[in-house]
Coordinates of C-alpha atoms in Angstrom, one line a residue:
Chain A
M24 CA -88.3 -13.2 5.9
I25 CA -85.8 -12.3 4.3
S26 CA -83.3 -14.6 3.5
S27 CA -79.1 -14.7 4.4
D28 CA -78.3 -14.2 1.0
N29 CA -80.3 -10.4 0.5
K30 CA -79.0 -9.4 4.0
K31 CA -75.8 -9.9 2.5
K32 CA -76.4 -8.4 -0.3
M33 CA -78.3 -5.2 1.3
T34 CA -75.3 -4.6 3.8
D35 CA -72.4 -5.1 1.3
S36 CA -73.9 -2.6 -0.8
W37 CA -74.7 -0.1 1.8
F38 CA -71.1 -0.2 2.5
S39 CA -70.0 0.6 -0.8
Y40 CA -72.1 3.2 -1.7
L41 CA -71.2 4.8 1.9
Q42 CA -67.7 4.4 1.9
I43 CA -67.7 6.5 -1.2
Q44 CA -70.4 9.1 0.8
I45 CA -67.4 9.4 3.1
C46 CA -65.0 9.8 0.6
K47 CA -66.6 13.0 -1.1
S48 CA -67.7 14.7 2.2
F49 CA -63.8 14.5 3.6
E50 CA -62.5 15.4 -0.2
L51 CA -64.9 19.0 -0.1
L52 CA -63.6 19.4 3.2
E53 CA -60.3 19.7 1.4
K54 CA -61.5 21.5 -1.2
N55 CA -61.0 18.7 -3.8
K56 CA -57.8 19.7 -3.6
F57 CA -56.5 16.4 -2.0
K58 CA -58.2 13.4 -3.2
F59 CA -58.0 9.7 -2.2
S60 CA -56.2 7.3 -3.6
R61 CA -57.8 4.3 -4.1
R62 CA -56.8 0.1 -3.7
D63 CA -58.3 -2.7 -3.9
W64 CA -57.3 -6.4 -2.6
F65 CA -58.2 -9.4 -2.6
K66 CA -57.7 -12.7 -0.3
K67 CA -55.4 -15.1 -1.3
N68 CA -58.1 -17.6 -1.5
I69 CA -59.9 -14.6 -4.1
K70 CA -63.4 -16.7 -3.6
E71 CA -62.7 -15.5 0.1
G72 CA -63.2 -11.6 -1.0
G73 CA -61.4 -8.7 -0.1
G74 CA -61.7 -4.9 0.0
T75 CA -61.5 -1.3 -1.4
S76 CA -59.3 1.3 1.2
Y77 CA -58.8 4.8 0.1
L78 CA -56.1 6.8 1.7
L79 CA -55.9 10.4 2.0
T80 CA -52.6 11.7 3.4
N81 CA -51.0 14.8 4.5
G82 CA -54.0 17.3 3.1
K83 CA -54.7 20.2 4.7
I84 CA -57.4 19.5 6.9
F85 CA -56.2 15.4 7.1
D86 CA -52.6 14.1 8.1
K87 CA -54.0 10.7 7.2
V88 CA -57.3 9.3 6.5
G89 CA -58.1 6.0 5.8
V90 CA -61.5 4.5 4.8
N91 CA -61.8 0.9 4.5
K92 CA -64.4 -1.4 3.6
S93 CA -64.3 -5.2 2.7
T94 CA -66.5 -8.0 2.1
V95 CA -64.3 -11.4 3.0
S96 CA -66.0 -14.8 4.1
G97 CA -63.6 -18.6 5.0
R98 CA -63.2 -20.7 7.8
F99 CA -61.6 -19.0 10.6
P100 CA -58.0 -20.7 12.3
K101 CA -59.0 -22.9 14.8
R102 CA -57.1 -21.3 17.9
F103 CA -59.1 -18.1 17.1
R104 CA -63.2 -19.5 16.9
K105 CA -64.1 -19.4 20.3
N106 CA -63.6 -15.8 20.4
I107 CA -66.1 -14.9 17.5
L108 CA -70.1 -15.3 17.9
G109 CA -71.4 -18.6 16.4
A110 CA -67.9 -19.6 15.0
E111 CA -67.3 -22.2 17.3
N112 CA -68.3 -25.3 15.3
N113 CA -67.1 -25.2 12.0
G114 CA -65.5 -21.2 11.9
K115 CA -67.0 -20.4 9.0
Y116 CA -68.2 -16.3 9.3
W117 CA -69.2 -13.9 6.4
A118 CA -68.2 -9.8 7.4
S119 CA -68.7 -7.0 5.5
G120 CA -68.3 -3.4 6.7
V121 CA -66.4 0.1 6.6
S122 CA -64.2 1.5 8.9
V123 CA -62.5 5.0 8.9
V124 CA -60.2 6.7 11.2
A125 CA -58.9 10.1 10.7
H126 CA -55.9 11.6 12.2
M127 CA -56.4 15.6 11.7
K128 CA -53.1 17.6 11.1
N129 CA -54.4 20.4 13.9
P130 CA -53.8 19.1 16.9
K131 CA -57.0 21.0 18.5
M132 CA -59.2 18.7 16.3
P133 CA -59.7 15.3 17.8
A134 CA -59.3 12.3 16.1
I135 CA -62.4 10.2 14.4
H136 CA -63.1 6.7 14.4
F137 CA -66.3 5.1 13.0
N138 CA -67.2 1.4 12.1
T139 CA -70.0 -0.4 11.0
R140 CA -70.4 -4.0 10.2
F141 CA -72.5 -7.0 9.6
I142 CA -70.9 -10.9 10.5
V143 CA -72.6 -13.6 9.4
T144 CA -71.6 -17.4 11.5
S145 CA -74.2 -19.6 12.1
K146 CA -75.5 -16.2 13.7
E147 CA -76.0 -12.9 12.1
W148 CA -75.3 -9.2 13.7
F149 CA -74.3 -6.2 13.3
G150 CA -72.2 -3.6 15.2
G151 CA -70.2 -0.9 15.1
G152 CA -69.7 2.8 16.9
M153 CA -68.2 6.2 16.9
D154 CA -65.4 7.3 19.2
V155 CA -63.8 10.7 19.0
T156 CA -59.9 10.6 20.8
P157 CA -58.8 14.5 21.1
S158 CA -55.7 15.7 22.8
H159 CA -56.7 19.2 24.0
K160 CA -60.2 19.1 26.4
D161 CA -63.1 20.6 25.1
K162 CA -66.4 20.4 26.5
K163 CA -68.7 21.6 23.6
E164 CA -67.0 19.5 20.8
E165 CA -67.8 17.1 23.7
K166 CA -71.4 18.2 23.8
I167 CA -71.6 17.8 20.1
V168 CA -70.8 14.4 19.8
H169 CA -72.5 13.2 22.9
D170 CA -75.8 14.8 22.1
N171 CA -76.2 13.4 18.3
L172 CA -75.4 10.2 19.1
K173 CA -77.4 9.8 21.4
K174 CA -80.2 11.4 19.2
I175 CA -79.9 8.9 16.5
C176 CA -79.9 5.6 19.6
L177 CA -82.8 7.2 20.7
R178 CA -84.5 8.3 17.0
N179 CA -83.9 4.2 16.5
R180 CA -85.2 3.2 19.5
K181 CA -81.7 1.8 20.7
N182 CA -80.0 1.9 24.5
Y183 CA -77.9 4.2 24.2
K184 CA -76.7 4.7 27.8
K185 CA -75.5 1.1 27.1
Y186 CA -73.9 1.6 24.1
K187 CA -71.7 4.8 25.5
K188 CA -70.5 2.4 28.2
W189 CA -69.6 -0.1 26.1
C190 CA -67.5 2.4 24.3
D191 CA -65.8 3.8 27.3
E192 CA -65.2 0.0 28.9
Y193 CA -63.9 -0.9 25.0
F194 CA -61.9 2.0 24.3
F195 CA -60.2 1.8 27.7
L196 CA -56.0 0.6 27.8
P197 CA -55.6 -1.3 31.2
H198 CA -51.9 -0.9 31.2
R199 CA -52.1 2.8 31.4
K200 CA -55.4 2.8 33.1
E201 CA -56.5 5.3 31.2
A202 CA -59.3 6.0 28.3
R203 CA -58.6 6.3 25.2
G204 CA -60.4 9.6 24.2
I205 CA -63.8 10.5 25.2
G206 CA -65.6 7.7 24.1
G207 CA -68.9 8.0 21.9
I208 CA -70.8 4.7 21.2
F209 CA -70.3 1.0 20.6
F210 CA -72.7 -2.2 19.6
D211 CA -72.0 -5.5 18.8
Y212 CA -73.8 -9.0 18.9
E213 CA -77.5 -7.0 17.2
T214 CA -78.6 -9.8 16.7
K215 CA -82.6 -9.4 16.8
D216 CA -85.3 -6.8 14.4
W217 CA -82.9 -7.2 11.3
Y218 CA -84.3 -4.4 9.6
Q219 CA -84.1 -2.5 12.9
N220 CA -80.4 -2.4 13.3
F221 CA -80.1 -1.9 9.1
K222 CA -81.7 1.4 9.4
F223 CA -79.6 2.6 12.6
V224 CA -77.1 1.3 11.0
R225 CA -77.5 3.2 8.2
E226 CA -78.7 6.4 10.2
L227 CA -75.2 6.1 12.0
G228 CA -73.0 5.3 8.9
L229 CA -74.7 9.3 7.7
A230 CA -74.4 10.6 10.9
F231 CA -70.7 10.1 11.1
I232 CA -70.6 12.0 8.0
N233 CA -72.8 15.1 9.8
I234 CA -70.6 15.0 12.7
S235 CA -67.2 14.4 11.5
N236 CA -68.0 17.7 9.3
R237 CA -69.2 19.6 12.6
L238 CA -65.9 18.9 14.5
I239 CA -63.4 19.6 11.6
T240 CA -65.8 22.9 10.4
R241 CA -65.9 24.3 13.7
K242 CA -62.1 23.9 14.4
K243 CA -60.3 24.3 11.0
K244 CA -58.9 28.2 11.0
L245 CA -58.1 27.5 14.9
K246 CA -54.3 28.2 15.2
Y247 CA -51.9 26.1 17.1
T248 CA -48.4 26.0 18.6
K249 CA -45.6 23.1 18.3
K250 CA -46.5 22.6 22.0
D251 CA -50.2 21.1 21.1
K252 CA -48.2 18.9 18.2
E253 CA -46.4 17.3 20.5
K254 CA -49.4 16.7 22.7
Q255 CA -51.3 15.4 19.9
L256 CA -48.0 13.0 19.0
L257 CA -47.8 11.7 22.2
K258 CA -51.9 10.7 22.5
R259 CA -51.3 9.0 19.2
G260 CA -48.7 6.7 20.8
R261 CA -51.9 6.0 23.1
Y262 CA -53.8 5.1 20.0
V263 CA -50.8 2.6 18.3
E264 CA -50.7 0.8 21.5
F265 CA -54.6 0.5 21.5
N266 CA -55.1 -0.6 18.4
L267 CA -52.2 -3.3 18.5
L268 CA -52.2 -4.2 21.8
Y269 CA -56.6 -5.2 22.4
D270 CA -58.5 -3.6 19.6
R271 CA -60.9 -6.4 17.9
G272 CA -61.1 -5.4 14.5
T273 CA -57.2 -6.0 13.9
K274 CA -57.4 -9.0 15.3
F275 CA -59.8 -10.1 13.3
G276 CA -58.2 -8.5 10.3
L277 CA -55.1 -10.0 11.3
N278 CA -56.7 -13.6 12.0
S279 CA -59.2 -12.9 8.6
G280 CA -56.2 -13.5 6.2
G281 CA -57.4 -9.4 5.6
N282 CA -55.2 -7.2 3.6
T283 CA -52.3 -5.7 6.6
D284 CA -51.3 -2.2 4.6
S285 CA -55.9 -1.6 5.3
I286 CA -56.2 -3.3 8.5
L287 CA -53.1 -0.8 10.2
M288 CA -54.2 1.9 7.9
S289 CA -56.3 2.6 11.7
L290 CA -52.1 4.0 12.4
P291 CA -50.9 7.3 12.4
P292 CA -48.7 8.9 10.6
E293 CA -46.7 9.6 13.3
A294 CA -46.5 8.9 17.3
K295 CA -44.2 9.7 19.6
W296 CA -43.6 8.2 23.3
K297 CA -42.1 10.0 26.1
Chain B
M18 CA -25.8 -28.4 44.4
I19 CA -27.0 -25.0 44.5
S20 CA -29.8 -24.3 46.2
S21 CA -32.7 -22.6 43.8
D22 CA -32.3 -19.5 46.3
N23 CA -28.8 -18.9 46.5
K24 CA -29.3 -19.0 42.2
K25 CA -31.9 -16.4 42.6
K26 CA -29.4 -14.4 44.6
M27 CA -26.9 -14.7 42.1
T28 CA -28.5 -14.0 39.7
D29 CA -30.4 -10.7 40.3
S30 CA -27.2 -9.3 41.9
W31 CA -26.1 -9.4 39.1
F32 CA -28.2 -8.1 36.7
S33 CA -27.8 -5.1 39.1
Y34 CA -24.7 -5.2 38.5
L35 CA -24.8 -5.4 34.8
Q36 CA -27.4 -2.5 35.0
I37 CA -24.9 0.0 36.0
Q38 CA -22.4 -1.1 33.9
I39 CA -24.5 -0.7 30.6
C40 CA -25.2 2.6 31.9
K41 CA -22.3 3.9 32.6
S42 CA -20.8 2.5 29.4
F43 CA -23.6 4.9 27.3
E44 CA -22.8 7.7 29.3
L45 CA -19.5 7.3 28.1
L46 CA -20.6 7.3 24.8
E47 CA -22.6 10.2 25.5
K48 CA -19.2 12.1 27.1
N49 CA -21.0 12.1 30.4
K50 CA -22.5 15.6 29.3
F51 CA -26.4 13.2 28.9
K52 CA -26.7 10.9 31.7
F53 CA -29.3 8.3 33.0
S54 CA -32.2 9.1 35.3
R55 CA -33.3 6.9 37.4
R56 CA -36.8 5.7 38.5
D57 CA -37.4 2.8 40.7
W58 CA -40.9 0.7 41.3
F59 CA -42.6 -1.9 43.1
K60 CA -45.3 -3.6 42.0
K61 CA -49.1 -3.4 44.3
N62 CA -48.3 -6.2 46.1
I63 CA -45.2 -5.1 47.7
K64 CA -43.4 -8.7 48.5
E65 CA -43.6 -9.2 44.2
G66 CA -40.8 -6.8 44.0
G67 CA -40.0 -4.5 41.2
G68 CA -37.5 -2.4 39.6
T69 CA -35.3 -0.4 38.6
S70 CA -35.5 1.8 35.2
Y71 CA -32.8 3.6 33.7
L72 CA -33.5 6.0 30.8
L73 CA -31.8 8.3 28.9
T74 CA -33.4 10.5 26.1
N75 CA -32.8 13.2 23.3
G76 CA -28.7 12.4 24.2
K77 CA -25.9 13.3 21.3
I78 CA -25.8 9.7 19.8
F79 CA -29.0 7.9 22.1
D80 CA -32.4 9.1 20.8
K81 CA -33.8 6.7 23.8
V82 CA -32.3 4.0 25.3
G83 CA -34.0 2.1 28.0
V84 CA -31.6 0.2 30.7
N85 CA -34.6 -2.0 32.9
K86 CA -33.5 -4.6 35.5
S87 CA -36.4 -6.3 37.5
T88 CA -36.7 -8.7 40.3
V89 CA -40.7 -9.7 40.6
S90 CA -42.3 -13.1 41.6
G91 CA -46.2 -13.6 42.4
R92 CA -48.8 -16.0 40.7
F93 CA -49.4 -15.6 36.9
P94 CA -53.1 -14.9 35.9
K95 CA -54.7 -18.2 34.9
R96 CA -55.4 -17.5 31.2
F97 CA -52.0 -16.7 31.0
R98 CA -50.7 -19.9 32.8
K99 CA -50.5 -22.0 30.0
N100 CA -48.3 -20.1 28.0
I101 CA -45.3 -20.3 30.6
L102 CA -43.2 -23.2 31.1
G103 CA -43.9 -24.9 34.7
A104 CA -46.7 -23.0 35.5
E105 CA -49.4 -24.5 34.6
N106 CA -50.4 -26.1 38.0
N107 CA -50.2 -23.2 40.8
G108 CA -48.5 -20.3 38.6
K109 CA -46.1 -19.4 40.4
Y110 CA -43.0 -17.4 39.2
W111 CA -39.8 -15.5 40.0
A112 CA -38.1 -13.7 37.9
S113 CA -34.9 -10.9 36.9
G114 CA -33.6 -10.0 33.9
V115 CA -32.3 -6.7 32.4
S116 CA -33.9 -5.5 29.5
V117 CA -32.4 -2.8 26.6
V118 CA -33.4 -1.2 23.8
A119 CA -31.3 1.7 22.0
H120 CA -33.1 4.0 19.5
M121 CA -30.3 6.2 18.0
K122 CA -30.5 9.3 16.6
N123 CA -27.5 8.9 13.8
P124 CA -30.3 7.0 11.3
K125 CA -26.8 5.4 9.6
M126 CA -27.4 2.9 13.5
P127 CA -29.2 0.2 14.3
A128 CA -31.7 0.2 17.1
I129 CA -30.0 -2.2 19.7
H130 CA -31.0 -4.6 21.7
F131 CA -30.5 -7.3 24.9
N132 CA -31.9 -9.3 27.2
T133 CA -31.4 -11.7 29.6
R134 CA -33.5 -13.6 32.5
F135 CA -33.3 -15.8 34.9
I136 CA -36.9 -17.5 35.8
V137 CA -38.2 -20.0 38.2
T138 CA -41.5 -21.7 38.4
S139 CA -41.5 -25.5 38.6
K140 CA -38.9 -25.5 36.5
E141 CA -36.4 -22.5 36.4
W142 CA -34.3 -21.8 33.2
F143 CA -32.2 -18.8 31.6
G144 CA -33.6 -17.0 28.2
G145 CA -32.2 -13.8 26.3
G146 CA -30.6 -12.2 23.0
M147 CA -29.2 -9.8 21.3
D148 CA -30.3 -8.3 18.0
V149 CA -29.8 -5.8 15.7
T150 CA -32.2 -3.6 13.7
P151 CA -30.9 -1.0 10.8
S152 CA -32.7 1.1 8.7
H153 CA -29.8 1.4 6.6
K154 CA -27.8 -2.2 4.8
D155 CA -24.7 -2.4 5.8
K156 CA -22.7 -5.4 5.5
K157 CA -20.0 -5.0 7.5
E158 CA -22.1 -4.4 11.0
E159 CA -23.6 -7.2 10.2
K160 CA -21.1 -9.2 10.2
I161 CA -19.5 -7.4 13.1
V162 CA -22.4 -8.3 15.5
H163 CA -23.0 -12.4 13.7
D164 CA -19.2 -12.9 14.4
N165 CA -18.9 -12.0 17.9
L166 CA -22.4 -13.6 18.6
K167 CA -20.6 -16.8 17.3
K168 CA -17.3 -16.3 19.3
I169 CA -19.2 -15.7 22.3
C170 CA -21.9 -18.9 21.9
L171 CA -18.5 -21.4 21.0
R172 CA -17.1 -20.3 23.5
N173 CA -19.3 -21.6 25.9
R174 CA -20.8 -24.3 24.0
K175 CA -23.7 -23.0 22.7
N176 CA -25.8 -24.1 19.3
Y177 CA -24.8 -20.5 17.3
K178 CA -26.8 -21.8 14.4
K179 CA -29.6 -22.7 16.6
Y180 CA -29.6 -19.6 18.6
K181 CA -29.1 -17.5 15.2
K182 CA -32.5 -19.0 13.5
W183 CA -34.5 -18.8 17.0
C184 CA -33.7 -14.8 16.6
D185 CA -34.6 -14.9 12.9
E186 CA -38.4 -16.5 13.6
Y187 CA -38.8 -14.8 16.6
F188 CA -38.3 -11.6 15.5
F189 CA -40.5 -11.5 12.2
L190 CA -43.6 -10.1 11.4
P191 CA -46.0 -11.9 9.7
H192 CA -48.4 -9.8 8.9
R193 CA -46.0 -7.8 7.0
K194 CA -43.8 -10.9 6.0
E195 CA -40.8 -9.3 7.0
A196 CA -37.7 -9.6 10.0
R197 CA -38.3 -6.8 12.5
G198 CA -33.7 -6.8 11.4
I199 CA -30.7 -8.3 10.7
G200 CA -31.0 -10.4 13.9
G201 CA -28.4 -12.2 16.1
I202 CA -29.1 -14.5 18.5
F203 CA -32.4 -15.0 20.6
F204 CA -32.3 -18.1 23.3
D205 CA -35.1 -20.2 26.0
Y206 CA -36.1 -22.9 27.9
E207 CA -32.4 -23.4 28.8
T208 CA -33.2 -25.6 32.3
K209 CA -29.8 -27.4 32.3
D210 CA -26.3 -27.0 33.4
W211 CA -26.6 -23.9 35.6
Y212 CA -23.1 -22.9 36.2
Q213 CA -22.6 -22.7 32.7
N214 CA -25.4 -21.2 31.2
F215 CA -24.7 -18.3 34.0
K216 CA -21.4 -17.8 32.7
F217 CA -22.7 -17.7 29.5
V218 CA -25.5 -15.2 30.3
R219 CA -22.5 -13.2 32.0
E220 CA -20.4 -13.2 29.5
L221 CA -23.4 -12.4 26.7
G222 CA -24.3 -9.1 29.3
L223 CA -20.0 -7.7 28.6
A224 CA -20.2 -8.9 24.6
F225 CA -22.8 -6.4 24.5
I226 CA -21.4 -3.3 25.8
N227 CA -18.7 -4.1 23.6
I228 CA -20.5 -5.2 20.6
S229 CA -22.8 -1.7 21.1
N230 CA -19.2 0.7 21.6
R231 CA -18.0 -0.5 18.9
L232 CA -21.7 -0.5 16.7
I233 CA -21.7 3.3 17.8
T234 CA -18.1 4.3 17.8
R235 CA -17.5 3.3 13.8
K236 CA -20.7 5.4 12.7
K237 CA -20.4 8.2 15.4
K238 CA -19.0 10.5 12.6
L239 CA -21.5 10.0 9.6
K240 CA -23.6 12.2 8.3
Y241 CA -27.3 11.6 7.3
T242 CA -30.1 13.1 5.4
K243 CA -33.7 13.9 6.2
K244 CA -34.7 10.9 3.8
D245 CA -32.5 9.0 5.9
K246 CA -34.3 9.8 9.1
E247 CA -37.3 9.3 7.5
K248 CA -36.5 5.8 6.3
Q249 CA -35.0 5.6 10.0
L250 CA -38.8 6.4 11.7
L251 CA -41.1 4.0 9.2
K252 CA -38.3 1.0 10.2
R253 CA -39.8 2.0 14.1
G254 CA -43.0 2.2 13.0
R255 CA -42.5 -2.0 12.1
Y256 CA -40.3 -1.6 15.5
V257 CA -43.6 -1.2 17.6
E258 CA -45.7 -2.9 15.4
F259 CA -44.0 -5.8 16.8
N260 CA -43.4 -5.4 20.2
L261 CA -47.3 -4.2 21.3
L262 CA -48.6 -7.4 18.7
Y263 CA -45.7 -10.6 18.8
D264 CA -43.3 -9.6 21.3
R265 CA -43.5 -11.8 24.3
G266 CA -41.4 -9.9 26.9
T267 CA -44.4 -6.9 26.9
K268 CA -47.2 -9.7 27.0
F269 CA -45.2 -11.4 29.7
G270 CA -44.4 -7.6 32.2
L271 CA -48.0 -7.1 31.3
N272 CA -49.6 -10.0 32.8
S273 CA -47.3 -10.4 36.1
G274 CA -48.0 -6.8 37.5
G275 CA -45.3 -4.8 35.4
N276 CA -44.5 -1.4 35.8
T277 CA -46.6 0.0 32.5
D278 CA -43.9 2.8 31.8
S279 CA -40.6 0.3 32.2
I280 CA -42.1 -2.6 29.7
L281 CA -42.9 0.0 27.2
M282 CA -40.1 1.7 27.2
S283 CA -39.2 -0.2 24.5
L284 CA -41.1 2.1 22.4
P285 CA -38.9 4.8 20.1
P286 CA -39.3 8.3 21.1
E287 CA -41.0 8.6 18.0
A288 CA -41.9 7.0 14.8
K289 CA -44.0 7.1 11.5
W290 CA -46.1 4.7 9.6
K291 CA -47.1 5.6 5.5

């Protein structure tokens, strides 16, 4: 059996590798004319790790895209422990993951979110997902997203239906009675069969690159109006509401001494409210 | 001694009166060329009350200003009861109040927030305050705000220093280690001497109208640049963060079956993040 220490090393280095692949692929979409800038950060207690943030703003494709990787450890504040599986007793955790949020210049393109993580408390598990937030209806786009995610799940004997439903339930704004977007997949607490889960998480990471490329490439020449842009900015307002009111990743970050600029990199460059 | 029922009637009708005064005064600042639109809403259970929202957008002075009044009752959800004074046992509450958030077109003018409320659980108390969020430093403006609020407090034998400190502590963004604005006053749980508190709350309401008028009038002819506007939009991003991550009024509203559009009327028409 593989030791917890080795699991940490393997996931940590996978997430670092994936982060670079994502950035390279996105820069290629920008024809290498716009580049990510890199920023490293450390937790106050440097022994508890930190992360690396890549940010590209005001490109031709991307209005703003953040690609974050972090590996952190420590103890959760007492009030927060009951919310985390296996942290009830001493609050100790180790966590590593990659997360990406891409806000597009062209409002015909959807915002795209992806995250995968490995977390160790007294339990250990994988979690993550990918979901898409268009401001314009596009049946074909929906099909591309869902069909591809379904394929990855089936290939890895994951319950696609369950993951899809989980995503729909998670990315829902109860105060608006609205879905954030068109969904995708979401999973958490995958504690069993570590190798299989790790393989799934790796494949999902690579699939994210492919799906994003496809969604962007098929729309990059589409014209749009001021009204289309306005619609996108209002949709982004909802995105902000979700991330600040409900998102568990945001809460996890702010409660684990994470880096505020990196955590809130998910916020759009501009948003509107009526 | 005045009955709880009469206290409810008196505060409710004061808040209705004040709301209209505020709207009239703001329309006058717009030279009556831009008018508020009114929207009434009711809780699902119509016996539990509702509110009236006045909204003015895209004026010459105001980019967006919401003036909300609501009078609601009911029982808090169980998980929320421990957060509310006197609601621990059965969760019953009655609440009435007015709140105003004004986002200005001219970025040299500060955003202004005001709220007063009377809440009844197994206890009863007044709360509220006024605070100001400029995106441009203006020492004279700060003095106008603080001097006036101090005057109202002193005249009503209220502890200005305590209220000012409370405001600074309340409107602080821990994740940014930043104050939201330049403060003002904030108070809550004023349970004693009902008549005196009600008088204070009424005077504060009228003072809010005067102070706002002064802050707006002295700046309405100021020129500004695109860069000034940009700075304001970034400051508004912080405003959004505060309201969605921390604001107790937002949480109270969403947990008491309030009207989402009215609760989130405090969000700016447009905001940016770097």
